[in-house]
GROMACS .gro file of C-alpha atoms in nm:
model
  329
    1MET     CA    1  22.363  15.285  17.793
    2LYS     CA    2  22.216  15.247  17.449
    3VAL     CA    3  22.328  14.946  17.316
    4ALA     CA    4  22.253  14.757  16.976
    5VAL     CA    5  22.318  14.406  16.863
    6VAL     CA    6  22.395  14.370  16.480
    7GLY     CA    7  22.343  14.064  16.367
    8ALA     CA    8  22.092  13.952  16.649
    9THR     CA    9  21.898  13.660  16.409
   10GLY     CA   10  22.285  13.509  16.385
   11MET     CA   11  22.428  13.258  16.544
   12VAL     CA   12  22.696  13.468  16.704
   13GLY     CA   13  22.395  13.732  16.778
   14ASN     CA   14  22.206  13.443  16.938
   15VAL     CA   15  22.441  13.422  17.204
   16MET     CA   16  22.592  13.715  17.243
   17LEU     CA   17  22.221  13.796  17.336
   18GLN     CA   18  22.214  13.530  17.625
   19VAL     CA   19  22.542  13.673  17.764
   20LEU     CA   20  22.426  13.996  17.768
   21ALA     CA   21  22.117  13.847  17.991
   22GLU     CA   22  22.384  13.633  18.218
   23ARG     CA   23  22.616  13.854  18.298
   24ASN     CA   24  22.339  14.191  18.347
   25PHE     CA   25  22.466  14.416  18.074
   26PRO     CA   26  22.367  14.765  18.158
   27ILE     CA   27  22.145  14.803  17.923
   28THR     CA   28  21.871  15.087  17.902
   29GLU     CA   29  21.799  15.069  17.566
   30LEU     CA   30  21.834  14.782  17.332
   31LEU     CA   31  21.856  14.762  16.943
   32LEU     CA   32  21.835  14.461  16.814
   33VAL     CA   33  21.967  14.502  16.410
   34ALA     CA   34  21.971  14.272  16.081
   35SER     CA   35  21.980  14.202  15.697
   36GLU     CA   36  21.635  14.348  15.568
   37ARG     CA   37  21.510  13.970  15.507
   38SER     CA   38  21.492  13.982  15.901
   39VAL     CA   39  21.352  14.335  15.980
   40GLY     CA   40  21.001  14.311  16.127
   41LYS     CA   41  21.066  14.001  16.270
   42GLN     CA   42  21.051  13.963  16.645
   43LEU     CA   43  21.344  13.803  16.902
   44GLU     CA   44  21.338  13.739  17.255
   45TYR     CA   45  21.557  13.934  17.528
   46LYS     CA   46  21.474  13.874  17.933
   47GLY     CA   47  21.147  13.785  17.849
   48LYS     CA   48  21.082  14.096  17.677
   49ASN     CA   49  21.004  14.085  17.260
   50TYR     CA   50  21.171  14.293  17.022
   51THR     CA   51  21.160  14.367  16.689
   52ILE     CA   52  21.426  14.367  16.472
   53ILE     CA   53  21.588  14.690  16.288
   54GLY     CA   54  21.727  14.779  15.978
   55LEU     CA   55  22.090  14.927  15.984
   56GLN     CA   56  22.052  15.251  15.891
   57ASP     CA   57  21.748  15.256  16.135
   58ALA     CA   58  22.019  15.131  16.434
   59VAL     CA   59  22.279  15.424  16.295
   60ASP     CA   60  21.988  15.700  16.264
   61ALA     CA   61  21.888  15.575  16.649
   62ARG     CA   62  22.259  15.666  16.756
   63PRO     CA   63  22.351  15.353  17.033
   64ASP     CA   64  22.637  15.423  17.251
   65ILE     CA   65  22.788  15.071  17.173
   66ALA     CA   66  22.699  14.867  16.895
   67LEU     CA   67  22.851  14.497  16.935
   68PHE     CA   68  22.886  14.351  16.591
   69SER     CA   69  22.855  13.984  16.452
   70ALA     CA   70  22.691  14.017  16.115
   71GLY     CA   71  23.004  13.921  15.894
   72GLY     CA   72  23.313  14.126  15.734
   73THR     CA   73  23.138  14.273  15.445
   74THR     CA   74  22.886  14.410  15.649
   75SER     CA   75  23.159  14.597  15.922
   76GLU     CA   76  23.305  14.713  15.653
   77LEU     CA   77  23.034  14.916  15.520
   78TRP     CA   78  22.879  15.007  15.877
   79ALA     CA   79  23.086  14.980  16.175
   80PRO     CA   80  23.238  15.350  16.002
   81LYS     CA   81  22.842  15.470  15.977
   82PHE     CA   82  22.832  15.368  16.332
   83ALA     CA   83  23.177  15.553  16.394
   84GLU     CA   84  23.061  15.852  16.278
   85VAL     CA   85  22.776  15.938  16.469
   86GLY     CA   86  22.932  15.931  16.796
   87THR     CA   87  22.902  15.487  16.847
   88THR     CA   88  23.151  15.264  17.000
   89VAL     CA   89  23.168  14.942  16.799
   90VAL     CA   90  23.304  14.624  16.881
   91ASP     CA   91  23.358  14.450  16.565
   92ASN     CA   92  23.325  14.000  16.634
   93SER     CA   93  23.426  13.977  16.208
   94SER     CA   94  23.835  13.989  16.091
   95ALA     CA   95  23.781  14.280  15.922
   96TRP     CA   96  23.897  14.535  16.144
   97ARG     CA   97  24.177  14.285  16.295
   98MET     CA   98  24.501  14.360  16.111
   99ASP     CA   99  24.477  14.751  16.082
  100PRO     CA  100  24.684  14.933  16.227
  101SER     CA  101  24.480  15.201  16.263
  102LYS     CA  102  24.180  14.982  16.556
  103LYS     CA  103  24.286  14.759  16.825
  104LEU     CA  104  24.290  14.397  16.842
  105VAL     CA  105  24.162  14.333  17.226
  106VAL     CA  106  24.156  14.091  17.439
  107PRO     CA  107  24.026  14.296  17.764
  108GLU     CA  108  24.224  14.088  18.046
  109ILE     CA  109  24.578  14.108  17.890
  110ASN     CA  110  24.547  14.405  17.698
  111GLY     CA  111  24.243  14.644  17.728
  112ASN     CA  112  24.425  14.881  17.895
  113VAL     CA  113  24.519  15.017  17.520
  114LEU     CA  114  24.203  15.080  17.441
  115THR     CA  115  24.094  15.480  17.444
  116LYS     CA  116  23.755  15.743  17.398
  117GLU     CA  117  23.901  15.767  17.073
  118ASP     CA  118  23.862  15.380  16.979
  119LYS     CA  119  23.575  15.419  16.787
  120ILE     CA  120  23.550  15.110  16.596
  121ILE     CA  121  23.752  14.815  16.836
  122ALA     CA  122  23.784  14.451  16.666
  123ASN     CA  123  23.743  14.123  16.851
  124PRO     CA  124  24.052  13.870  16.783
  125ASN     CA  125  23.949  13.574  16.602
  126CYS     CA  126  23.800  13.267  16.801
  127SER     CA  127  24.116  13.050  16.811
  128THR     CA  128  24.392  13.285  16.871
  129ILE     CA  129  24.199  13.420  17.213
  130GLN     CA  130  24.170  13.095  17.363
  131LEU     CA  131  24.605  13.050  17.305
  132VAL     CA  132  24.694  13.416  17.366
  133MET     CA  133  24.476  13.352  17.703
  134ALA     CA  134  24.772  13.064  17.769
  135LEU     CA  135  25.003  13.250  17.579
  136ALA     CA  136  25.058  13.577  17.777
  137PRO     CA  137  25.152  13.530  18.117
  138LEU     CA  138  25.389  13.208  18.003
  139HIS     CA  139  25.525  13.473  17.696
  140LYS     CA  140  25.592  13.775  18.018
  141LYS     CA  141  25.775  13.549  18.194
  142TYR     CA  142  25.996  13.312  17.960
  143LYS     CA  143  26.005  13.531  17.651
  144MET     CA  144  25.843  13.273  17.336
  145LYS     CA  145  26.068  13.220  17.026
  146ARG     CA  146  25.856  13.023  16.875
  147VAL     CA  147  25.486  12.890  16.880
  148VAL     CA  148  25.380  12.567  16.662
  149ILE     CA  149  24.997  12.480  16.694
  150SER     CA  150  24.717  12.238  16.555
  151THR     CA  151  24.410  12.337  16.572
  152TYR     CA  152  24.106  12.067  16.638
  153GLN     CA  153  23.791  12.301  16.549
  154SER     CA  154  23.420  12.214  16.583
  155VAL     CA  155  23.215  12.286  16.304
  156SER     CA  156  22.972  12.595  16.435
  157GLY     CA  157  23.230  12.784  16.367
  158THR     CA  158  23.172  12.745  15.989
  159GLY     CA  159  22.778  12.840  16.137
  160VAL     CA  160  22.436  12.708  16.102
  161LYS     CA  161  22.505  12.532  15.791
  162ALA     CA  162  22.806  12.353  15.890
  163VAL     CA  163  22.586  12.270  16.172
  164GLN     CA  164  22.361  12.172  16.009
  165GLN     CA  165  22.562  11.907  15.734
  166LEU     CA  166  22.710  11.761  16.062
  167GLU     CA  167  22.351  11.708  16.246
  168ASN     CA  168  22.255  11.540  15.888
  169GLU     CA  169  22.536  11.306  15.861
  170GLU     CA  170  22.442  11.216  16.198
  171LYS     CA  171  22.173  11.036  16.042
  172GLY     CA  172  22.176  10.979  15.761
  173ILE     CA  173  21.981  11.260  15.565
  174LYS     CA  174  22.126  11.387  15.252
  175GLY     CA  175  22.140  11.781  15.299
  176GLU     CA  176  22.314  12.138  15.149
  177MET     CA  177  22.730  12.086  15.202
  178ALA     CA  178  22.855  12.362  15.433
  179TYR     CA  179  23.196  12.207  15.335
  180HIS     CA  180  23.379  12.007  15.017
  181TYR     CA  181  23.344  11.676  15.193
  182PRO     CA  182  23.145  11.484  15.502
  183ILE     CA  183  23.319  11.617  15.818
  184ASN     CA  184  23.103  11.375  15.974
  185ARG     CA  185  23.409  11.059  16.101
  186ASN     CA  186  23.627  11.290  15.883
  187ALA     CA  187  23.877  11.566  15.995
  188ILE     CA  188  23.931  11.828  15.704
  189PRO     CA  189  24.249  12.015  15.718
  190GLN     CA  190  24.123  12.362  15.559
  191CYS     CA  191  23.961  12.601  15.811
  192ASP     CA  192  23.809  12.889  15.557
  193VAL     CA  193  24.005  12.948  15.236
  194PHE     CA  194  24.356  12.943  15.093
  195LEU     CA  195  24.628  13.192  15.039
  196GLU     CA  196  24.910  13.239  14.780
  197ASN     CA  197  25.144  13.099  15.004
  198GLY     CA  198  24.925  12.744  15.078
  199TYR     CA  199  24.796  12.810  15.447
  200THR     CA  200  24.458  12.907  15.500
  201LYS     CA  201  24.362  13.231  15.644
  202GLU     CA  202  24.206  13.069  16.012
  203GLU     CA  203  24.590  12.957  16.018
  204MET     CA  204  24.753  13.263  15.928
  205LYS     CA  205  24.522  13.470  16.146
  206LEU     CA  206  24.712  13.251  16.435
  207VAL     CA  207  25.063  13.374  16.250
  208LYS     CA  208  25.000  13.727  16.314
  209GLU     CA  209  24.749  13.838  16.569
  210PRO     CA  210  24.925  13.736  16.854
  211LYS     CA  211  25.143  13.962  16.756
  212LYS     CA  212  24.898  14.238  16.735
  213ILE     CA  213  24.750  14.132  17.041
  214LEU     CA  214  25.086  14.125  17.290
  215ASN     CA  215  25.212  14.407  17.069
  216ASP     CA  216  25.540  14.199  17.020
  217ASP     CA  217  25.679  14.064  16.725
  218SER     CA  218  25.974  13.860  16.838
  219PHE     CA  219  25.811  13.578  16.809
  220SER     CA  220  25.750  13.324  16.520
  221VAL     CA  221  25.392  13.153  16.475
  222THR     CA  222  25.304  12.817  16.277
  223ALA     CA  223  24.981  12.650  16.253
  224THR     CA  224  24.791  12.386  16.080
  225ALA     CA  225  24.401  12.452  16.093
  226VAL     CA  226  24.171  12.192  16.113
  227ARG     CA  227  23.811  12.103  16.108
  228ILE     CA  228  23.671  11.786  16.295
  229PRO     CA  229  23.315  11.647  16.369
  230THR     CA  230  23.180  11.825  16.711
  231SER     CA  231  22.960  12.112  16.771
  232GLY     CA  232  23.106  12.304  16.959
  233GLY     CA  233  23.423  12.383  17.140
  234HIS     CA  234  23.799  12.442  16.973
  235SER     CA  235  24.082  12.260  17.100
  236GLU     CA  236  24.459  12.354  17.003
  237ALA     CA  237  24.797  12.135  17.024
  238VAL     CA  238  25.028  12.412  17.134
  239ASN     CA  239  25.412  12.351  17.117
  240VAL     CA  240  25.626  12.687  17.282
  241GLN     CA  241  26.002  12.759  17.283
  242PHE     CA  242  26.108  13.009  17.502
  243GLU     CA  243  26.425  13.195  17.585
  244ASN     CA  244  26.449  13.115  17.922
  245ASP     CA  245  26.392  12.751  18.128
  246PHE     CA  246  26.087  12.677  18.313
  247ASP     CA  247  25.966  12.519  18.606
  248LEU     CA  248  25.628  12.336  18.523
  249ALA     CA  249  25.496  12.328  18.916
  250ASP     CA  250  25.546  12.735  18.773
  251VAL     CA  251  25.352  12.690  18.452
  252ARG     CA  252  25.108  12.541  18.623
  253LYS     CA  253  25.048  12.789  18.912
  254LEU     CA  254  25.133  13.057  18.677
  255LEU     CA  255  24.827  12.963  18.432
  256ALA     CA  256  24.660  12.808  18.707
  257GLU     CA  257  24.652  13.217  18.855
  258THR     CA  258  24.577  13.391  18.540
  259PRO     CA  259  24.214  13.539  18.527
  260GLY     CA  260  23.988  13.357  18.260
  261VAL     CA  261  24.191  13.015  18.288
  262ILE     CA  262  24.161  12.718  18.452
  263VAL     CA  263  24.399  12.422  18.467
  264GLN     CA  264  24.251  12.084  18.428
  265ASP     CA  265  24.536  11.867  18.441
  266ASN     CA  266  24.564  11.573  18.633
  267LEU     CA  267  24.654  11.240  18.468
  268ASP     CA  268  24.626  11.006  18.757
  269THR     CA  269  24.212  11.086  18.704
  270ASN     CA  270  24.233  11.109  18.344
  271THR     CA  271  24.145  11.492  18.360
  272TYR     CA  272  24.217  11.729  18.059
  273PRO     CA  273  24.030  11.964  17.820
  274MET     CA  274  23.774  11.845  17.648
  275PRO     CA  275  23.478  12.035  17.413
  276MET     CA  276  23.199  11.916  17.581
  277TYR     CA  277  23.415  12.038  17.920
  278ALA     CA  278  23.376  12.362  17.750
  279ASN     CA  279  23.087  12.387  17.607
  280ASN     CA  280  22.884  12.672  17.702
  281LYS     CA  281  23.150  12.788  17.944
  282ASP     CA  282  23.356  13.163  17.926
  283GLU     CA  283  23.671  13.024  18.043
  284VAL     CA  284  23.972  12.896  17.907
  285PHE     CA  285  24.111  12.554  17.971
  286VAL     CA  286  24.483  12.429  17.936
  287GLY     CA  287  24.578  12.088  18.027
  288ARG     CA  288  24.812  11.837  17.922
  289ILE     CA  289  25.116  12.047  18.013
  290ARG     CA  290  25.481  11.902  17.996
  291ARG     CA  291  25.761  11.972  17.847
  292ASP     CA  292  25.886  11.911  17.556
  293GLU     CA  293  26.176  11.625  17.575
  294SER     CA  294  26.290  11.712  17.176
  295LEU     CA  295  26.386  12.086  17.253
  296PRO     CA  296  26.550  12.269  17.540
  297ASN     CA  297  26.291  12.471  17.740
  298SER     CA  298  25.944  12.358  17.508
  299LEU     CA  299  25.662  12.329  17.609
  300ASN     CA  300  25.332  12.140  17.503
  301MET     CA  301  24.974  12.217  17.666
  302TRP     CA  302  24.584  12.168  17.541
  303ILE     CA  303  24.406  12.434  17.504
  304VAL     CA  304  24.016  12.398  17.494
  305ALA     CA  305  23.753  12.708  17.498
  306ASP     CA  306  23.416  12.750  17.345
  307ASN     CA  307  23.434  12.932  17.037
  308LEU     CA  308  23.093  13.071  17.055
  309ARG     CA  309  23.151  13.223  17.395
  310LYS     CA  310  23.469  13.312  17.463
  311GLY     CA  311  23.606  13.298  17.113
  312ALA     CA  312  23.348  13.535  17.014
  313ALA     CA  313  23.056  13.619  17.178
  314THR     CA  314  23.185  13.716  17.573
  315ASN     CA  315  23.484  13.844  17.433
  316THR     CA  316  23.290  14.125  17.274
  317ILE     CA  317  23.122  14.184  17.600
  318GLN     CA  318  23.392  14.195  17.787
  319ILE     CA  319  23.533  14.468  17.558
  320GLY     CA  320  23.201  14.664  17.643
  321GLU     CA  321  23.222  14.614  18.004
  322TYR     CA  322  23.575  14.698  17.987
  323LEU     CA  323  23.505  15.026  17.803
  324ILE     CA  324  23.184  15.142  18.053
  325ALA     CA  325  23.438  15.014  18.380
  326ASN     CA  326  23.659  15.327  18.281
  327LYS     CA  327  23.471  15.581  18.150
  328LEU     CA  328  23.556  15.539  17.788
  329VAL     CA  329  23.175  15.518  17.707
   0.00000   0.00000   0.00000
């Protein structure tokens, strides 16, 4: 199994290498790929040093799988070139997510849509992944009508520059700004750029992507995405109105039995999900599960996950594992 990691020097690329090693992904030959300015540098994987190569050299090497985390522009240009030589690309950018000809996959939910013919597979947005992990089993049983989401997203979702900004501000150092405003001791109600409808790109990803993953547009979604001064882990306050009524004990049981979901919900011990507990873990944590008393058949919950792992690197690698296990590569 010849595997290329494209964008290996980036924040998600680094986590990908960590997760590949942890999960003992079956690699016989590893290609670490990055932009021209990183070519020739060395990166370590499982105690061995690898020299970073450029994109064309990686295409010429014809890997079986290419795990992409190099940004949308790179993906748009290079994913088709890999696909042309027979490589299956799993792309972590937003480039292909809403392309009707490409699958948008969270393996636990819709891995079964994948076929050998899928040569470019899209990994959903980090906030979407943790959302649908909790919503999918509930939708199946109670049928969602409307979902209202407010996110509390860490600076690592923006990238290295934003993490640096927060660290600088915490230390009182003046440095390069990733955001229009200080993020330390602040909350910025803008994740990504604004669109004509007044929503940000991030908010519209949360509106559109769950419908594609669940293959159902019968429910409506609205979102507000906020950046907060945490260095890792995204949190979401989610309100769901269902067609059918539910029992809270059944909801908890259903979520607890969902692979990849952990329920942390004990008010007596102040147990609920928080980014500090989700850090470096692959599961999605759900808590504060309670009935919305203002509306029939409605539920509130709090969902937290490590955005660089399940929200990015781990989900990408799980898609690769699914492809291998089902002999699709």
